[in-house]
mmCIF file of C-alpha atoms in Angstrom:
data_model
loop_
_atom_site.group_PDB
_atom_site.id
_atom_site.type_symbol
_atom_site.label_atom_id
_atom_site.label_comp_id
_atom_site.label_asym_id
_atom_site.label_seq_id
_atom_site.Cartn_x
_atom_site.Cartn_y
_atom_site.Cartn_z
ATOM 1 C CA MET A 1 -27.311 -11.113 -14.508
ATOM 2 C CA PRO A 2 -24.152 -12.467 -16.185
ATOM 3 C CA PRO A 3 -21.135 -10.195 -16.617
ATOM 4 C CA ALA A 4 -21.194 -8.015 -19.717
ATOM 5 C CA PRO A 5 -18.821 -8.903 -22.583
ATOM 6 C CA ALA A 6 -15.377 -7.468 -21.830
ATOM 7 C CA THR A 7 -14.862 -5.550 -25.042
ATOM 8 C CA GLU A 8 -12.930 -2.324 -25.341
ATOM 9 C CA SER A 9 -16.053 -0.276 -25.987
ATOM 10 C CA GLY A 10 -18.346 -2.210 -23.670
ATOM 11 C CA PRO A 11 -21.857 -3.506 -24.270
ATOM 12 C CA PRO A 12 -23.443 -2.013 -27.425
ATOM 13 C CA PHE A 13 -26.432 -0.500 -25.575
ATOM 14 C CA LEU A 14 -24.125 1.969 -23.775
ATOM 15 C CA ARG A 15 -23.869 3.930 -27.020
ATOM 16 C CA GLU A 16 -27.666 4.369 -27.064
ATOM 17 C CA ILE A 17 -27.980 5.940 -23.610
ATOM 18 C CA ALA A 18 -28.930 9.632 -23.679
ATOM 19 C CA TRP A 19 -26.749 10.941 -20.836
ATOM 20 C CA ASN A 20 -27.704 14.381 -19.559
ATOM 21 C CA ALA A 21 -25.411 17.423 -19.704
ATOM 22 C CA ASP A 22 -23.573 16.125 -16.621
ATOM 23 C CA GLY A 23 -23.102 12.678 -18.136
ATOM 24 C CA LEU A 24 -25.715 11.081 -15.888
ATOM 25 C CA VAL A 25 -29.009 9.198 -16.132
ATOM 26 C CA PRO A 26 -31.585 8.620 -13.403
ATOM 27 C CA ALA A 27 -31.755 4.966 -12.350
ATOM 28 C CA ILE A 28 -34.904 3.710 -10.643
ATOM 29 C CA VAL A 29 -34.366 0.619 -8.493
ATOM 30 C CA GLN A 30 -37.280 -1.774 -8.127
ATOM 31 C CA ASP A 31 -37.362 -4.823 -5.858
ATOM 32 C CA ALA A 32 -37.282 -7.803 -8.237
ATOM 33 C CA ALA A 33 -39.326 -9.917 -5.846
ATOM 34 C CA SER A 34 -41.972 -7.564 -4.401
ATOM 35 C CA SER A 35 -41.985 -4.959 -7.239
ATOM 36 C CA GLU A 36 -41.717 -2.219 -4.594
ATOM 37 C CA VAL A 37 -39.921 0.873 -5.910
ATOM 38 C CA LEU A 38 -36.930 1.227 -3.593
ATOM 39 C CA MET A 39 -35.045 4.356 -4.642
ATOM 40 C CA MET A 40 -33.846 6.553 -7.453
ATOM 41 C CA ALA A 41 -30.225 7.561 -7.848
ATOM 42 C CA TRP A 42 -27.939 8.643 -10.674
ATOM 43 C CA MET A 43 -25.516 6.629 -12.778
ATOM 44 C CA ASP A 44 -22.652 7.815 -14.919
ATOM 45 C CA GLU A 45 -21.117 5.522 -17.526
ATOM 46 C CA ALA A 46 -18.461 4.251 -15.108
ATOM 47 C CA SER A 47 -20.991 3.274 -12.438
ATOM 48 C CA LEU A 48 -23.220 1.615 -15.038
ATOM 49 C CA ARG A 49 -20.211 -0.367 -16.302
ATOM 50 C CA LYS A 50 -19.337 -1.342 -12.705
ATOM 51 C CA THR A 51 -22.936 -2.454 -12.214
ATOM 52 C CA LEU A 52 -22.774 -4.630 -15.324
ATOM 53 C CA GLU A 53 -19.362 -6.069 -14.434
ATOM 54 C CA THR A 54 -20.117 -6.920 -10.806
ATOM 55 C CA GLY A 55 -23.888 -7.511 -10.802
ATOM 56 C CA LEU A 56 -24.130 -5.090 -7.860
ATOM 57 C CA ALA A 57 -25.763 -1.669 -8.267
ATOM 58 C CA HIS A 58 -23.300 1.232 -8.403
ATOM 59 C CA PHE A 59 -24.263 4.892 -8.667
ATOM 60 C CA TYR A 60 -22.722 8.347 -8.979
ATOM 61 C CA SER A 61 -23.140 10.776 -6.103
ATOM 62 C CA ARG A 62 -23.588 14.338 -7.326
ATOM 63 C CA SER A 63 -22.897 15.794 -3.876
ATOM 64 C CA ARG A 64 -19.761 13.712 -3.226
ATOM 65 C CA ARG A 65 -18.733 13.760 -6.894
ATOM 66 C CA ARG A 66 -17.714 10.133 -7.002
ATOM 67 C CA GLY A 67 -19.061 6.710 -7.797
ATOM 68 C CA TRP A 68 -20.330 4.509 -4.992
ATOM 69 C CA LEU A 69 -21.347 0.943 -4.443
ATOM 70 C CA LYS A 70 -24.830 0.782 -2.952
ATOM 71 C CA GLY A 71 -24.275 -0.915 0.405
ATOM 72 C CA GLU A 72 -20.568 -0.099 0.655
ATOM 73 C CA THR A 73 -21.050 0.992 4.292
ATOM 74 C CA SER A 74 -24.217 -0.818 5.316
ATOM 75 C CA GLY A 75 -23.741 -4.070 3.458
ATOM 76 C CA HIS A 76 -27.200 -3.515 2.013
ATOM 77 C CA VAL A 77 -26.216 -4.267 -1.540
ATOM 78 C CA GLN A 78 -28.509 -4.679 -4.529
ATOM 79 C CA HIS A 79 -28.039 -7.806 -6.673
ATOM 80 C CA VAL A 80 -29.090 -6.760 -10.151
ATOM 81 C CA GLU A 81 -31.418 -9.099 -12.020
ATOM 82 C CA SER A 82 -32.147 -6.951 -15.071
ATOM 83 C CA ILE A 83 -31.712 -3.455 -16.455
ATOM 84 C CA HIS A 84 -34.400 -1.789 -18.561
ATOM 85 C CA VAL A 85 -34.140 1.343 -20.705
ATOM 86 C CA ASP A 86 -37.010 3.716 -21.429
ATOM 87 C CA CYS A 87 -38.261 4.935 -24.810
ATOM 88 C CA ASP A 88 -36.061 8.042 -24.814
ATOM 89 C CA ALA A 89 -33.086 6.068 -23.400
ATOM 90 C CA ASP A 90 -32.666 8.719 -20.717
ATOM 91 C CA VAL A 91 -33.940 6.738 -17.696
ATOM 92 C CA LEU A 92 -32.913 3.281 -16.453
ATOM 93 C CA LEU A 93 -34.994 0.820 -14.461
ATOM 94 C CA VAL A 94 -32.923 -1.625 -12.425
ATOM 95 C CA LYS A 95 -34.646 -4.698 -11.015
ATOM 96 C CA ALA A 96 -32.661 -6.032 -8.072
ATOM 97 C CA ARG A 97 -32.687 -8.218 -4.995
ATOM 98 C CA GLN A 98 -32.241 -5.825 -2.075
ATOM 99 C CA VAL A 99 -30.272 -6.968 0.973
ATOM 100 C CA GLY A 100 -31.609 -5.262 4.122
ATOM 101 C CA GLY A 101 -33.066 -1.862 3.330
ATOM 102 C CA ALA A 102 -32.488 0.558 0.462
ATOM 103 C CA CYS A 103 -32.932 3.735 2.490
ATOM 104 C CA HIS A 104 -30.155 5.204 4.635
ATOM 105 C CA GLU A 105 -32.836 6.135 7.166
ATOM 106 C CA GLY A 106 -33.497 2.448 7.878
ATOM 107 C CA TYR A 107 -36.535 1.857 5.692
ATOM 108 C CA ARG A 108 -36.949 -0.851 3.105
ATOM 109 C CA SER A 109 -37.775 1.821 0.480
ATOM 110 C CA CYS A 110 -36.736 5.479 0.269
ATOM 111 C CA PHE A 111 -40.383 6.259 -0.576
ATOM 112 C CA PHE A 112 -41.533 5.596 2.987
ATOM 113 C CA ARG A 113 -43.692 8.733 3.194
ATOM 114 C CA ARG A 114 -47.050 9.227 1.520
ATOM 115 C CA VAL A 115 -48.994 12.444 0.955
ATOM 116 C CA SER A 116 -52.005 12.180 3.278
ATOM 117 C CA ASP A 117 -55.514 13.470 2.639
ATOM 118 C CA ASP A 118 -54.708 16.692 4.518
ATOM 119 C CA GLY A 119 -51.622 17.343 2.365
ATOM 120 C CA ARG A 120 -49.004 16.335 4.921
ATOM 121 C CA LEU A 121 -46.407 13.562 4.747
ATOM 122 C CA GLU A 122 -47.181 10.435 6.737
ATOM 123 C CA VAL A 123 -44.764 7.572 7.252
ATOM 124 C CA VAL A 124 -46.128 4.385 5.729
ATOM 125 C CA GLY A 125 -42.864 2.510 5.085
ATOM 126 C CA GLU A 126 -41.356 -0.436 6.849
ATOM 127 C CA LEU A 127 -38.375 0.204 9.153
ATOM 128 C CA VAL A 128 -36.050 -2.763 8.619
ATOM 129 C CA PHE A 129 -32.788 -1.746 10.319
ATOM 130 C CA ASP A 130 -31.394 0.735 12.827
ATOM 131 C CA ALA A 131 -29.732 3.450 10.751
ATOM 132 C CA GLU A 132 -27.757 4.919 13.664
ATOM 133 C CA SER A 133 -25.964 1.675 14.500
ATOM 134 C CA VAL A 134 -25.447 0.684 10.858
ATOM 135 C CA TYR A 135 -23.920 3.964 9.710
ATOM 136 C CA HIS A 136 -22.352 5.327 12.912
ATOM 137 C CA GLY A 137 -22.045 2.336 15.233
ATOM 138 C CA GLY A 138 -18.748 0.998 13.925
ATOM 139 C CA GLY A 139 -17.206 4.349 13.108
ATOM 140 C CA GLU A 140 -16.635 3.099 9.567
ATOM 141 C CA ALA A 141 -18.111 5.994 7.643
ATOM 142 C CA PRO A 142 -18.258 9.711 8.356
ATOM 143 C CA ALA A 143 -21.653 10.232 6.745
ATOM 144 C CA PRO A 144 -24.505 8.026 5.614
ATOM 145 C CA PRO A 145 -24.379 7.484 1.851
ATOM 146 C CA GLY A 146 -27.674 8.962 0.703
ATOM 147 C CA PRO A 147 -28.644 8.496 -2.900
ATOM 148 C CA ALA A 148 -28.119 12.137 -3.934
ATOM 149 C CA MET B 1 -57.218 10.543 -4.180
ATOM 150 C CA PRO B 2 -59.390 13.370 -2.807
ATOM 151 C CA PRO B 3 -58.647 16.948 -3.886
ATOM 152 C CA ALA B 4 -56.053 18.747 -1.793
ATOM 153 C CA PRO B 5 -57.255 21.482 0.584
ATOM 154 C CA ALA B 6 -57.742 24.711 -1.379
ATOM 155 C CA THR B 7 -55.583 26.985 0.738
ATOM 156 C CA GLU B 8 -53.614 29.943 -0.545
ATOM 157 C CA SER B 9 -50.277 28.210 -0.031
ATOM 158 C CA GLY B 10 -51.461 24.736 -0.945
ATOM 159 C CA PRO B 11 -50.845 21.437 0.838
ATOM 160 C CA PRO B 12 -48.142 21.705 3.529
ATOM 161 C CA PHE B 13 -45.905 19.013 1.984
ATOM 162 C CA LEU B 14 -45.219 21.250 -1.029
ATOM 163 C CA ARG B 15 -42.900 23.308 1.166
ATOM 164 C CA GLU B 16 -40.810 20.220 1.893
ATOM 165 C CA ILE B 17 -40.081 19.302 -1.719
ATOM 166 C CA ALA B 18 -36.457 19.821 -2.747
ATOM 167 C CA TRP B 19 -36.928 21.169 -6.270
ATOM 168 C CA ASN B 20 -33.804 21.144 -8.440
ATOM 169 C CA ALA B 21 -32.175 24.273 -9.880
ATOM 170 C CA ASP B 22 -34.816 24.313 -12.651
ATOM 171 C CA GLY B 23 -37.685 24.016 -10.159
ATOM 172 C CA LEU B 24 -38.389 20.381 -11.068
ATOM 173 C CA VAL B 25 -38.470 16.945 -9.441
ATOM 174 C CA PRO B 26 -38.421 13.560 -11.142
ATOM 175 C CA ALA B 27 -41.745 11.727 -10.777
ATOM 176 C CA ILE B 28 -41.791 7.959 -11.191
ATOM 177 C CA VAL B 29 -45.186 6.552 -12.176
ATOM 178 C CA GLN B 30 -46.018 3.046 -11.020
ATOM 179 C CA ASP B 31 -49.125 1.087 -11.985
ATOM 180 C CA ALA B 32 -51.214 0.922 -8.798
ATOM 181 C CA ALA B 33 -52.653 -2.451 -9.778
ATOM 182 C CA SER B 34 -49.762 -4.398 -11.315
ATOM 183 C CA SER B 35 -46.864 -2.475 -9.650
ATOM 184 C CA GLU B 36 -45.200 -2.183 -13.064
ATOM 185 C CA VAL B 37 -43.042 0.929 -13.369
ATOM 186 C CA LEU B 38 -44.599 2.828 -16.269
ATOM 187 C CA MET B 39 -42.512 5.953 -16.842
ATOM 188 C CA MET B 40 -40.521 8.767 -15.323
ATOM 189 C CA ALA B 41 -41.188 12.396 -16.126
ATOM 190 C CA TRP B 42 -40.649 15.764 -14.449
ATOM 191 C CA MET B 43 -43.018 17.879 -12.371
ATOM 192 C CA ASP B 44 -42.803 21.538 -11.482
ATOM 193 C CA GLU B 45 -44.897 22.939 -8.640
ATOM 194 C CA ALA B 46 -47.731 23.937 -10.984
ATOM 195 C CA SER B 47 -48.039 20.468 -12.492
ATOM 196 C CA LEU B 48 -47.874 18.845 -9.057
ATOM 197 C CA ARG B 49 -50.676 21.166 -7.885
ATOM 198 C CA LYS B 50 -52.710 20.320 -10.992
ATOM 199 C CA THR B 51 -52.163 16.635 -10.260
ATOM 200 C CA LEU B 52 -53.413 17.077 -6.699
ATOM 201 C CA GLU B 53 -56.398 19.188 -7.773
ATOM 202 C CA THR B 54 -57.592 16.975 -10.597
ATOM 203 C CA GLY B 55 -56.427 13.501 -9.558
ATOM 204 C CA LEU B 56 -54.871 13.127 -13.025
ATOM 205 C CA ALA B 57 -51.097 13.084 -13.493
ATOM 206 C CA HIS B 58 -49.671 16.303 -14.943
ATOM 207 C CA PHE B 59 -46.006 16.884 -15.779
ATOM 208 C CA TYR B 60 -43.651 19.559 -17.043
ATOM 209 C CA SER B 61 -42.012 19.079 -20.433
ATOM 210 C CA ARG B 62 -38.445 20.395 -20.462
ATOM 211 C CA SER B 63 -38.296 20.298 -24.278
ATOM 212 C CA ARG B 64 -41.628 22.049 -24.824
ATOM 213 C CA ARG B 65 -41.234 24.250 -21.725
ATOM 214 C CA ARG B 66 -44.803 23.851 -20.594
ATOM 215 C CA GLY B 67 -46.976 21.741 -18.362
ATOM 216 C CA TRP B 68 -48.930 18.856 -19.858
ATOM 217 C CA LEU B 69 -51.672 16.498 -18.875
ATOM 218 C CA LYS B 70 -50.588 12.911 -19.401
ATOM 219 C CA GLY B 71 -53.051 11.590 -21.975
ATOM 220 C CA GLU B 72 -54.065 15.004 -23.336
ATOM 221 C CA THR B 73 -53.708 13.715 -26.905
ATOM 222 C CA SER B 74 -54.086 9.960 -26.508
ATOM 223 C CA GLY B 75 -56.705 9.864 -23.763
ATOM 224 C CA HIS B 76 -54.333 7.563 -21.882
ATOM 225 C CA VAL B 77 -54.627 9.404 -18.589
ATOM 226 C CA GLN B 78 -53.285 8.302 -15.219
ATOM 227 C CA HIS B 79 -55.722 8.343 -12.285
ATOM 228 C CA VAL B 80 -53.567 9.050 -9.246
ATOM 229 C CA GLU B 81 -54.129 6.855 -6.215
ATOM 230 C CA SER B 82 -51.267 8.065 -4.021
ATOM 231 C CA ILE B 83 -48.122 10.183 -4.085
ATOM 232 C CA HIS B 84 -45.005 9.197 -2.155
ATOM 233 C CA VAL B 85 -41.927 11.303 -1.368
ATOM 234 C CA ASP B 86 -38.419 9.918 -0.909
ATOM 235 C CA CYS B 87 -36.055 10.467 2.024
ATOM 236 C CA ASP B 88 -34.365 13.491 0.439
ATOM 237 C CA ALA B 89 -37.709 14.851 -0.809
ATOM 238 C CA ASP B 90 -36.235 15.228 -4.283
ATOM 239 C CA VAL B 91 -38.037 12.358 -6.038
ATOM 240 C CA LEU B 92 -41.764 11.557 -6.200
ATOM 241 C CA LEU B 93 -43.402 8.173 -6.675
ATOM 242 C CA VAL B 94 -46.905 8.370 -8.131
ATOM 243 C CA LYS B 95 -49.103 5.278 -7.948
ATOM 244 C CA ALA B 96 -51.792 5.482 -10.600
ATOM 245 C CA ARG B 97 -54.362 3.587 -12.616
ATOM 246 C CA GLN B 98 -53.160 3.798 -16.221
ATOM 247 C CA VAL B 99 -55.711 4.030 -19.016
ATOM 248 C CA GLY B 100 -54.332 2.399 -22.195
ATOM 249 C CA GLY B 101 -50.557 2.628 -22.330
ATOM 250 C CA ALA B 102 -48.085 5.004 -20.698
ATOM 251 C CA CYS B 103 -45.595 5.039 -23.566
ATOM 252 C CA HIS B 104 -46.063 7.218 -26.642
ATOM 253 C CA GLU B 105 -44.607 4.348 -28.692
ATOM 254 C CA GLY B 106 -47.634 2.209 -27.878
ATOM 255 C CA TYR B 107 -46.299 0.132 -25.025
ATOM 256 C CA ARG B 108 -47.876 -0.287 -21.618
ATOM 257 C CA SER B 109 -44.619 0.890 -19.986
ATOM 258 C CA CYS B 110 -41.872 3.169 -21.302
ATOM 259 C CA PHE B 111 -39.357 0.605 -19.995
ATOM 260 C CA PHE B 112 -40.214 -1.883 -22.740
ATOM 261 C CA ARG B 113 -36.575 -2.694 -23.574
ATOM 262 C CA ARG B 114 -34.253 -4.833 -21.474
ATOM 263 C CA VAL B 115 -30.483 -5.165 -21.650
ATOM 264 C CA SER B 116 -29.880 -8.676 -22.988
ATOM 265 C CA ASP B 117 -27.039 -11.032 -22.078
ATOM 266 C CA ASP B 118 -25.037 -9.832 -25.077
ATOM 267 C CA GLY B 119 -25.379 -6.174 -24.054
ATOM 268 C CA ARG B 120 -28.002 -5.172 -26.596
ATOM 269 C CA LEU B 121 -31.524 -3.852 -26.055
ATOM 270 C CA GLU B 122 -34.330 -6.343 -26.587
ATOM 271 C CA VAL B 123 -38.015 -5.472 -26.603
ATOM 272 C CA VAL B 124 -39.809 -7.265 -23.778
ATOM 273 C CA GLY B 125 -42.755 -4.901 -23.269
ATOM 274 C CA GLU B 126 -46.374 -5.276 -24.171
ATOM 275 C CA LEU B 127 -47.684 -3.287 -27.162
ATOM 276 C CA VAL B 128 -51.183 -2.138 -26.165
ATOM 277 C CA PHE B 129 -52.136 0.455 -28.789
ATOM 278 C CA ASP B 130 -51.183 1.652 -32.255
ATOM 279 C CA ALA B 131 -49.129 4.793 -31.704
ATOM 280 C CA GLU B 132 -49.397 5.989 -35.300
ATOM 281 C CA SER B 133 -53.194 6.093 -35.326
ATOM 282 C CA VAL B 134 -53.476 7.479 -31.801
ATOM 283 C CA TYR B 135 -51.065 10.371 -32.267
ATOM 284 C CA HIS B 136 -51.302 11.075 -35.993
ATOM 285 C CA GLY B 137 -54.539 9.451 -37.145
ATOM 286 C CA GLY B 138 -56.877 12.278 -36.205
ATOM 287 C CA GLY B 139 -54.471 15.074 -37.012
ATOM 288 C CA GLU B 140 -54.990 16.350 -33.468
ATOM 289 C CA ALA B 141 -51.403 16.795 -32.426
ATOM 290 C CA PRO B 142 -48.276 17.687 -34.364
ATOM 291 C CA ALA B 143 -45.971 15.526 -32.240
ATOM 292 C CA PRO B 144 -46.373 12.717 -29.765
ATOM 293 C CA PRO B 145 -46.052 13.982 -26.194
ATOM 294 C CA GLY B 146 -43.041 12.057 -24.932
ATOM 295 C CA PRO B 147 -42.186 12.349 -21.262
ATOM 296 C CA ALA B 148 -39.031 14.442 -21.738
#
C-alpha cells in the first residue's frame, strides 16, 4: 500500500481506533495470496504508524515492552497490502505478502496445530524454515521474537 | 466437528491454553469455505467447552460479563469445522460455516471497512442482511450482540 499522508496528526482513521486500556489493538495477519491466517499480534499507535509509513508490518511486544518489525531477525517480513478495521474498531485485519514463514517455530502460520478428534493438539502446519539456524545460527539475536 | 470426549477434566488441549489474566483468549473466526476472516471475539474456558460440545461457536462478552452463543438472537450461528491453536497457545483460530452474516451491522464479515489511500475508512464489505429488522424487528433482544 502507498505511504500514508505525512500530516502532523496522521491518517484520519487513527482517531477512530478503540485502543484498549494498554493502548493496544489485536492485529490479525492474513496471507494476501492464500488467505491463510498467519498470526495475531498487538499494535500500538506507533507500530501502526510505522506499518503505514513503511508498508512492512510492525507490532508491539507486551513481554519486551517495545515495538518490533516483523522479520527484523529472520528477514521474514510482511509486505502489507491492505488494513481492515472491524465494526467496533478494536481489531485490525492486515492482509500481507509473507516472506518465508510467519511463525518463529519455522512454520508458515503460527496456527500450525489443530484440535484433533480426541481433544489433543496435532501438527498440521507446513514447516518452511529451520528456526534454530535462523534465530540462533548467526548469533544475531538473543531470543526468537515471538508475537507476544 | 465431533463432540469432545466427555471426561471430567475435558479435552487434554484445554490444559495447554494460555488464558490471559481475565481467563480469556482471543478467538479469530474464519469462514471455512471462503477463508474470509469474519470476526474476532473472546472465549473463556466455559464458552470453549460449549463450542466443543455443541459444534456451534460460543464466546464470552466482556461488556455483558456472560457467555453467549453466536447467533442466539439473529440465528446467524457458526458451525465449527476445526479449531487451531497458535504457537504460544494464547490465540485460537476457529474455522466455521457461517449462517447469514457474522457482523451485527449486517455485513458478512466484521472487517467490512478498509483503510483507503487517503487514510480514511471505506466500506468494502458485503451487506447480507438488514440488521435493524433482525435485531429489533421482533422485539426479541434489547441490544445487538456485538463481539466485544
